[in-house]
PDB file of C-alpha atoms in Angstrom:
ATOM      1  CA  UNK A 491       3.943  42.651 146.142  1.00  0.00           C
ATOM      2  CA  UNK A 492       6.240  44.841 144.266  1.00  0.00           C
ATOM      3  CA  UNK A 493       8.161  43.320 141.418  1.00  0.00           C
ATOM      4  CA  UNK A 494      11.871  43.118 141.707  1.00  0.00           C
ATOM      5  CA  UNK A 495      13.750  43.884 138.133  1.00  0.00           C
ATOM      6  CA  UNK A 496      17.140  43.286 137.575  1.00  0.00           C
ATOM      7  CA  UNK A 497      18.530  45.494 134.358  1.00  0.00           C
ATOM      8  CA  UNK A 498      21.868  44.780 133.084  1.00  0.00           C
ATOM      9  CA  UNK A 499      24.469  44.712 130.434  1.00  0.00           C
ATOM     10  CA  UNK A 500      25.874  41.340 130.034  1.00  0.00           C
ATOM     11  CA  UNK A 501      28.645  39.632 127.556  1.00  0.00           C
ATOM     12  CA  UNK A 502      27.603  36.723 126.009  1.00  0.00           C
ATOM     13  CA  UNK A 503      29.665  34.860 128.609  1.00  0.00           C
ATOM     14  CA  UNK A 504      27.942  36.759 131.158  1.00  0.00           C
ATOM     15  CA  UNK A 505      30.045  39.363 132.601  1.00  0.00           C
ATOM     16  CA  UNK A 506      28.625  42.634 133.706  1.00  0.00           C
ATOM     17  CA  UNK A 507      31.669  44.332 135.148  1.00  0.00           C
ATOM     18  CA  UNK A 508      32.589  47.658 134.006  1.00  0.00           C
ATOM     19  CA  UNK A 509      30.367  48.018 130.974  1.00  0.00           C
ATOM     20  CA  UNK A 510      30.274  51.781 131.346  1.00  0.00           C
ATOM     21  CA  UNK A 511      34.131  52.732 131.846  1.00  0.00           C
ATOM     22  CA  UNK A 512      34.445  52.485 135.136  1.00  0.00           C
ATOM     23  CA  UNK A 513      38.240  52.210 136.098  1.00  0.00           C
ATOM     24  CA  UNK A 514      39.927  48.696 137.322  1.00  0.00           C
ATOM     25  CA  UNK A 515      38.807  46.223 134.876  1.00  0.00           C
ATOM     26  CA  UNK A 516      40.845  45.272 131.827  1.00  0.00           C
ATOM     27  CA  UNK A 517      37.826  45.405 129.352  1.00  0.00           C
ATOM     28  CA  UNK A 518      36.354  48.635 130.933  1.00  0.00           C
ATOM     29  CA  UNK A 519      33.624  50.437 128.758  1.00  0.00           C
ATOM     30  CA  UNK A 520      32.894  47.433 126.705  1.00  0.00           C
ATOM     31  CA  UNK A 521      29.321  48.433 125.451  1.00  0.00           C
ATOM     32  CA  UNK A 522      30.769  51.169 123.423  1.00  0.00           C
ATOM     33  CA  UNK A 523      34.083  50.351 122.651  1.00  0.00           C
ATOM     34  CA  UNK A 524      32.994  47.212 120.501  1.00  0.00           C
ATOM     35  CA  UNK A 525      29.659  47.382 119.358  1.00  0.00           C
ATOM     36  CA  UNK A 526      28.080  49.992 117.059  1.00  0.00           C
ATOM     37  CA  UNK A 527      25.822  52.514 119.011  1.00  0.00           C
ATOM     38  CA  UNK A 528      22.034  51.950 117.729  1.00  0.00           C
ATOM     39  CA  UNK A 529      19.391  54.207 119.859  1.00  0.00           C
ATOM     40  CA  UNK A 530      16.191  51.678 119.180  1.00  0.00           C
ATOM     41  CA  UNK A 531      18.816  48.819 120.724  1.00  0.00           C
ATOM     42  CA  UNK A 532      18.467  50.668 124.267  1.00  0.00           C
ATOM     43  CA  UNK A 533      14.788  51.508 124.295  1.00  0.00           C
ATOM     44  CA  UNK A 534      14.020  49.610 127.442  1.00  0.00           C
ATOM     45  CA  UNK A 535      16.697  51.636 129.536  1.00  0.00           C
ATOM     46  CA  UNK A 536      13.906  54.636 128.757  1.00  0.00           C
ATOM     47  CA  UNK A 537      11.026  52.423 129.472  1.00  0.00           C
ATOM     48  CA  UNK A 538      12.798  51.415 132.486  1.00  0.00           C
ATOM     49  CA  UNK A 539      12.756  54.907 133.937  1.00  0.00           C
ATOM     50  CA  UNK A 540       9.315  55.430 133.237  1.00  0.00           C
ATOM     51  CA  UNK A 541       7.735  52.198 134.613  1.00  0.00           C
ATOM     52  CA  UNK A 542      10.213  51.924 137.646  1.00  0.00           C
ATOM     53  CA  UNK A 543       8.938  53.281 140.970  1.00  0.00           C
ATOM     54  CA  UNK A 544      12.047  53.023 142.975  1.00  0.00           C
ATOM     55  CA  UNK A 545      15.712  52.223 142.618  1.00  0.00           C
ATOM     56  CA  UNK A 546      17.513  49.295 144.030  1.00  0.00           C
ATOM     57  CA  UNK A 547      21.432  49.334 144.539  1.00  0.00           C
ATOM     58  CA  UNK A 548      24.451  47.905 145.997  1.00  0.00           C
ATOM     59  CA  UNK A 549      27.208  49.873 147.801  1.00  0.00           C
ATOM     60  CA  UNK A 550      29.784  50.097 144.984  1.00  0.00           C
ATOM     61  CA  UNK A 551      27.114  50.832 142.169  1.00  0.00           C
ATOM     62  CA  UNK A 552      25.840  53.567 144.414  1.00  0.00           C
ATOM     63  CA  UNK A 553      29.395  55.316 145.099  1.00  0.00           C
ATOM     64  CA  UNK A 554      29.756  54.847 141.001  1.00  0.00           C
ATOM     65  CA  UNK A 555      26.244  56.154 140.104  1.00  0.00           C
ATOM     66  CA  UNK A 556      25.463  58.901 142.776  1.00  0.00           C
ATOM     67  CA  UNK A 557      28.347  61.348 141.734  1.00  0.00           C
ATOM     68  CA  UNK A 558      26.993  61.215 137.918  1.00  0.00           C
ATOM     69  CA  UNK A 559      23.514  60.207 137.361  1.00  0.00           C
ATOM     70  CA  UNK A 560      21.710  63.232 139.486  1.00  0.00           C
ATOM     71  CA  UNK A 561      23.016  65.813 136.956  1.00  0.00           C
ATOM     72  CA  UNK A 562      22.320  63.691 133.779  1.00  0.00           C
ATOM     73  CA  UNK A 563      19.521  64.461 131.450  1.00  0.00           C
ATOM     74  CA  UNK A 564      19.307  60.761 130.370  1.00  0.00           C
ATOM     75  CA  UNK A 565      18.525  59.668 133.857  1.00  0.00           C
ATOM     76  CA  UNK A 566      16.060  62.730 135.213  1.00  0.00           C
ATOM     77  CA  UNK A 567      13.316  60.046 135.897  1.00  0.00           C
ATOM     78  CA  UNK A 568      15.833  58.574 138.299  1.00  0.00           C
ATOM     79  CA  UNK A 569      16.947  61.525 140.405  1.00  0.00           C
ATOM     80  CA  UNK A 570      13.232  62.243 141.966  1.00  0.00           C
ATOM     81  CA  UNK A 571      12.705  58.383 142.225  1.00  0.00           C
ATOM     82  CA  UNK A 572      13.110  56.840 145.709  1.00  0.00           C
ATOM     83  CA  UNK A 573      16.520  55.103 145.973  1.00  0.00           C
ATOM     84  CA  UNK A 574      17.417  51.879 148.288  1.00  0.00           C
ATOM     85  CA  UNK A 575      21.123  51.352 148.764  1.00  0.00           C
ATOM     86  CA  UNK A 576      21.961  47.616 150.366  1.00  0.00           C
ATOM     87  CA  UNK A 577      24.929  48.044 152.487  1.00  0.00           C
ATOM     88  CA  UNK A 578      26.379  47.157 155.727  1.00  0.00           C
ATOM     89  CA  UNK A 579      28.911  49.589 155.788  1.00  0.00           C
ATOM     90  CA  UNK A 580      27.508  52.781 153.820  1.00  0.00           C
ATOM     91  CA  UNK A 581      26.872  55.561 156.746  1.00  0.00           C
ATOM     92  CA  UNK A 582      24.032  58.135 155.700  1.00  0.00           C
ATOM     93  CA  UNK A 583      26.775  60.543 155.842  1.00  0.00           C
ATOM     94  CA  UNK A 584      27.994  58.892 152.621  1.00  0.00           C
ATOM     95  CA  UNK A 585      24.941  59.526 150.660  1.00  0.00           C
ATOM     96  CA  UNK A 586      24.373  62.550 148.452  1.00  0.00           C
ATOM     97  CA  UNK A 587      22.179  65.397 148.715  1.00  0.00           C
ATOM     98  CA  UNK A 588      21.343  65.713 145.224  1.00  0.00           C
ATOM     99  CA  UNK A 589      19.448  62.625 144.025  1.00  0.00           C
ATOM    100  CA  UNK A 590      16.585  62.337 146.010  1.00  0.00           C
ATOM    101  CA  UNK A 591      15.284  60.509 148.869  1.00  0.00           C
ATOM    102  CA  UNK A 592      17.722  57.502 149.484  1.00  0.00           C
ATOM    103  CA  UNK A 593      16.947  54.784 152.150  1.00  0.00           C
ATOM    104  CA  UNK A 594      19.815  52.176 153.315  1.00  0.00           C
ATOM    105  CA  UNK A 595      19.263  48.484 153.657  1.00  0.00           C
ATOM    106  CA  UNK A 596      21.303  46.394 155.869  1.00  0.00           C
ATOM    107  CA  UNK A 597      20.167  42.829 155.068  1.00  0.00           C
ATOM    108  CA  UNK A 598      18.380  40.868 152.294  1.00  0.00           C
ATOM    109  CA  UNK A 599      15.283  40.336 155.017  1.00  0.00           C
ATOM    110  CA  UNK A 600      14.990  44.005 154.196  1.00  0.00           C
ATOM    111  CA  UNK A 601      14.811  43.684 150.740  1.00  0.00           C
ATOM    112  CA  UNK A 602      12.443  41.022 151.214  1.00  0.00           C
ATOM    113  CA  UNK A 603      10.164  43.376 153.176  1.00  0.00           C
ATOM    114  CA  UNK A 604      10.694  46.292 150.754  1.00  0.00           C
ATOM    115  CA  UNK A 605       9.043  44.002 148.260  1.00  0.00           C
ATOM    116  CA  UNK A 606       6.211  43.482 150.029  1.00  0.00           C
ATOM    117  CA  UNK A 607       5.153  47.218 150.542  1.00  0.00           C
ATOM    118  CA  UNK A 608       2.803  48.882 148.437  1.00  0.00           C
ATOM    119  CA  UNK A 609       4.244  50.558 145.348  1.00  0.00           C
ATOM    120  CA  UNK A 610       5.190  50.013 141.750  1.00  0.00           C
ATOM    121  CA  UNK A 611       8.450  47.963 140.224  1.00  0.00           C
ATOM    122  CA  UNK A 612      11.723  48.290 142.166  1.00  0.00           C
ATOM    123  CA  UNK A 613      14.771  48.315 139.418  1.00  0.00           C
ATOM    124  CA  UNK A 614      18.213  47.169 140.079  1.00  0.00           C
ATOM    125  CA  UNK A 615      21.131  48.625 138.170  1.00  0.00           C
ATOM    126  CA  UNK A 616      24.568  47.400 138.217  1.00  0.00           C
ATOM    127  CA  UNK A 617      25.343  45.707 141.494  1.00  0.00           C
ATOM    128  CA  UNK A 618      26.812  42.568 140.507  1.00  0.00           C
ATOM    129  CA  UNK A 619      27.164  41.206 144.026  1.00  0.00           C
ATOM    130  CA  UNK A 620      24.060  42.406 144.888  1.00  0.00           C
ATOM    131  CA  UNK A 621      22.254  40.439 141.889  1.00  0.00           C
ATOM    132  CA  UNK A 622      23.793  37.326 142.937  1.00  0.00           C
ATOM    133  CA  UNK A 623      22.552  37.276 146.432  1.00  0.00           C
ATOM    134  CA  UNK A 624      19.067  38.377 145.179  1.00  0.00           C
ATOM    135  CA  UNK A 625      18.975  35.811 143.140  1.00  0.00           C
ATOM    136  CA  UNK A 626      20.326  33.339 145.196  1.00  0.00           C
ATOM    137  CA  UNK A 627      17.610  34.267 147.764  1.00  0.00           C
ATOM    138  CA  UNK A 628      14.880  34.236 145.057  1.00  0.00           C
ATOM    139  CA  UNK A 629      14.054  37.638 145.386  1.00  0.00           C
ATOM    140  CA  UNK A 630      14.175  38.378 141.472  1.00  0.00           C
ATOM    141  CA  UNK A 631      11.141  38.592 139.729  1.00  0.00           C
ATOM    142  CA  UNK A 632      12.438  39.794 136.174  1.00  0.00           C
ATOM    143  CA  UNK A 633      15.416  40.004 134.213  1.00  0.00           C
ATOM    144  CA  UNK A 634      16.012  43.240 131.510  1.00  0.00           C
ATOM    145  CA  UNK A 635      19.218  41.726 129.669  1.00  0.00           C
ATOM    146  CA  UNK A 636      21.065  43.695 126.769  1.00  0.00           C
ATOM    147  CA  UNK A 637      23.304  41.077 125.664  1.00  0.00           C
ATOM    148  CA  UNK A 638      26.247  42.172 123.965  1.00  0.00           C
ATOM    149  CA  UNK A 639      27.808  39.982 121.138  1.00  0.00           C
ATOM    150  CA  UNK A 640      31.186  40.036 123.142  1.00  0.00           C
ATOM    151  CA  UNK A 641      33.302  37.417 125.184  1.00  0.00           C
ATOM    152  CA  UNK A 642      35.094  39.461 127.790  1.00  0.00           C
ATOM    153  CA  UNK A 643      36.552  36.466 129.894  1.00  0.00           C
ATOM    154  CA  UNK A 644      37.265  37.256 133.338  1.00  0.00           C
ATOM    155  CA  UNK A 645      35.075  39.742 135.232  1.00  0.00           C
ATOM    156  CA  UNK A 646      32.300  40.142 137.587  1.00  0.00           C
ATOM    157  CA  UNK A 647      29.299  37.826 136.728  1.00  0.00           C
ATOM    158  CA  UNK A 648      25.597  38.472 136.802  1.00  0.00           C
ATOM    159  CA  UNK A 649      24.963  34.886 138.103  1.00  0.00           C
ATOM    160  CA  UNK A 650      26.405  33.275 141.148  1.00  0.00           C
ATOM    161  CA  UNK A 651      27.896  29.758 141.025  1.00  0.00           C
ATOM    162  CA  UNK A 652      26.333  28.476 143.909  1.00  0.00           C
ATOM    163  CA  UNK A 653      24.930  25.238 143.784  1.00  0.00           C
ATOM    164  CA  UNK A 654      21.187  25.070 143.925  1.00  0.00           C
ATOM    165  CA  UNK A 655      18.264  23.761 142.276  1.00  0.00           C
ATOM    166  CA  UNK A 656      16.889  24.710 138.622  1.00  0.00           C
ATOM    167  CA  UNK A 657      15.423  27.969 138.472  1.00  0.00           C
ATOM    168  CA  UNK A 658      13.171  28.478 135.516  1.00  0.00           C
ATOM    169  CA  UNK A 659      12.690  31.461 133.167  1.00  0.00           C
ATOM    170  CA  UNK A 660       9.793  32.521 131.162  1.00  0.00           C
ATOM    171  CA  UNK A 661      11.305  34.843 127.859  1.00  0.00           C
ATOM    172  CA  UNK A 662       8.371  37.408 127.564  1.00  0.00           C
ATOM    173  CA  UNK A 663       9.963  39.695 125.186  1.00  0.00           C
ATOM    174  CA  UNK A 664      12.907  39.504 122.827  1.00  0.00           C
ATOM    175  CA  UNK A 665      14.474  41.567 119.952  1.00  0.00           C
ATOM    176  CA  UNK A 666      17.705  41.308 117.845  1.00  0.00           C
ATOM    177  CA  UNK A 667      19.025  44.242 116.454  1.00  0.00           C
ATOM    178  CA  UNK A 668      21.649  45.186 113.442  1.00  0.00           C
ATOM    179  CA  UNK A 669      24.778  45.455 115.460  1.00  0.00           C
ATOM    180  CA  UNK A 670      24.484  41.882 117.218  1.00  0.00           C
ATOM    181  CA  UNK A 671      22.920  43.504 120.406  1.00  0.00           C
ATOM    182  CA  UNK A 672      19.761  41.265 122.067  1.00  0.00           C
ATOM    183  CA  UNK A 673      17.217  42.343 124.074  1.00  0.00           C
ATOM    184  CA  UNK A 674      15.699  39.687 126.562  1.00  0.00           C
ATOM    185  CA  UNK A 675      13.245  39.859 129.199  1.00  0.00           C
ATOM    186  CA  UNK A 676      12.648  37.121 131.351  1.00  0.00           C
ATOM    187  CA  UNK A 677      10.308  36.813 134.279  1.00  0.00           C
ATOM    188  CA  UNK A 678      11.408  34.278 136.900  1.00  0.00           C
ATOM    189  CA  UNK A 679       8.790  31.232 137.237  1.00  0.00           C
ATOM    190  CA  UNK A 680       7.610  30.470 140.806  1.00  0.00           C
TER     191      UNK A 680
END
């Protein structure tokens, strides 16, 4: 079974919306506007590219990343990696041609089936709504969180507000950086 890893920039109050400057959100770009950049605090992002064997995205994140990431040297490893987009509305004609193999999945059942295949870890970037659905369905195995020392108030959250049983997490890696950023890696306890 493949490991499904969620990777997120998250504020202390749980917001994940528009960390890189995406339009339409009041506090857009909060990851670089309010926190000093320290390269060492982003080490996990490079490691994720080396360790992941596939990427999973929701439609909105795919539409935001696919025009930009294929040509970015910082994301070169993702260009050749198989990508999966979970969407009920995206058409094959909407996929970009310069970002490698991309498959559209139409349901969480198809994500669960993908996890049952052979291969290495699958990394999820962005995709707030998808992450909520994956978590609620019990499909996430690990969280890679970079927690920013910010309170953003309103905004899309990583975790849903669904009333459910307690889900225990095991902290397997952590570090605090001089800029206040915290790396937290949690395994989901089954």
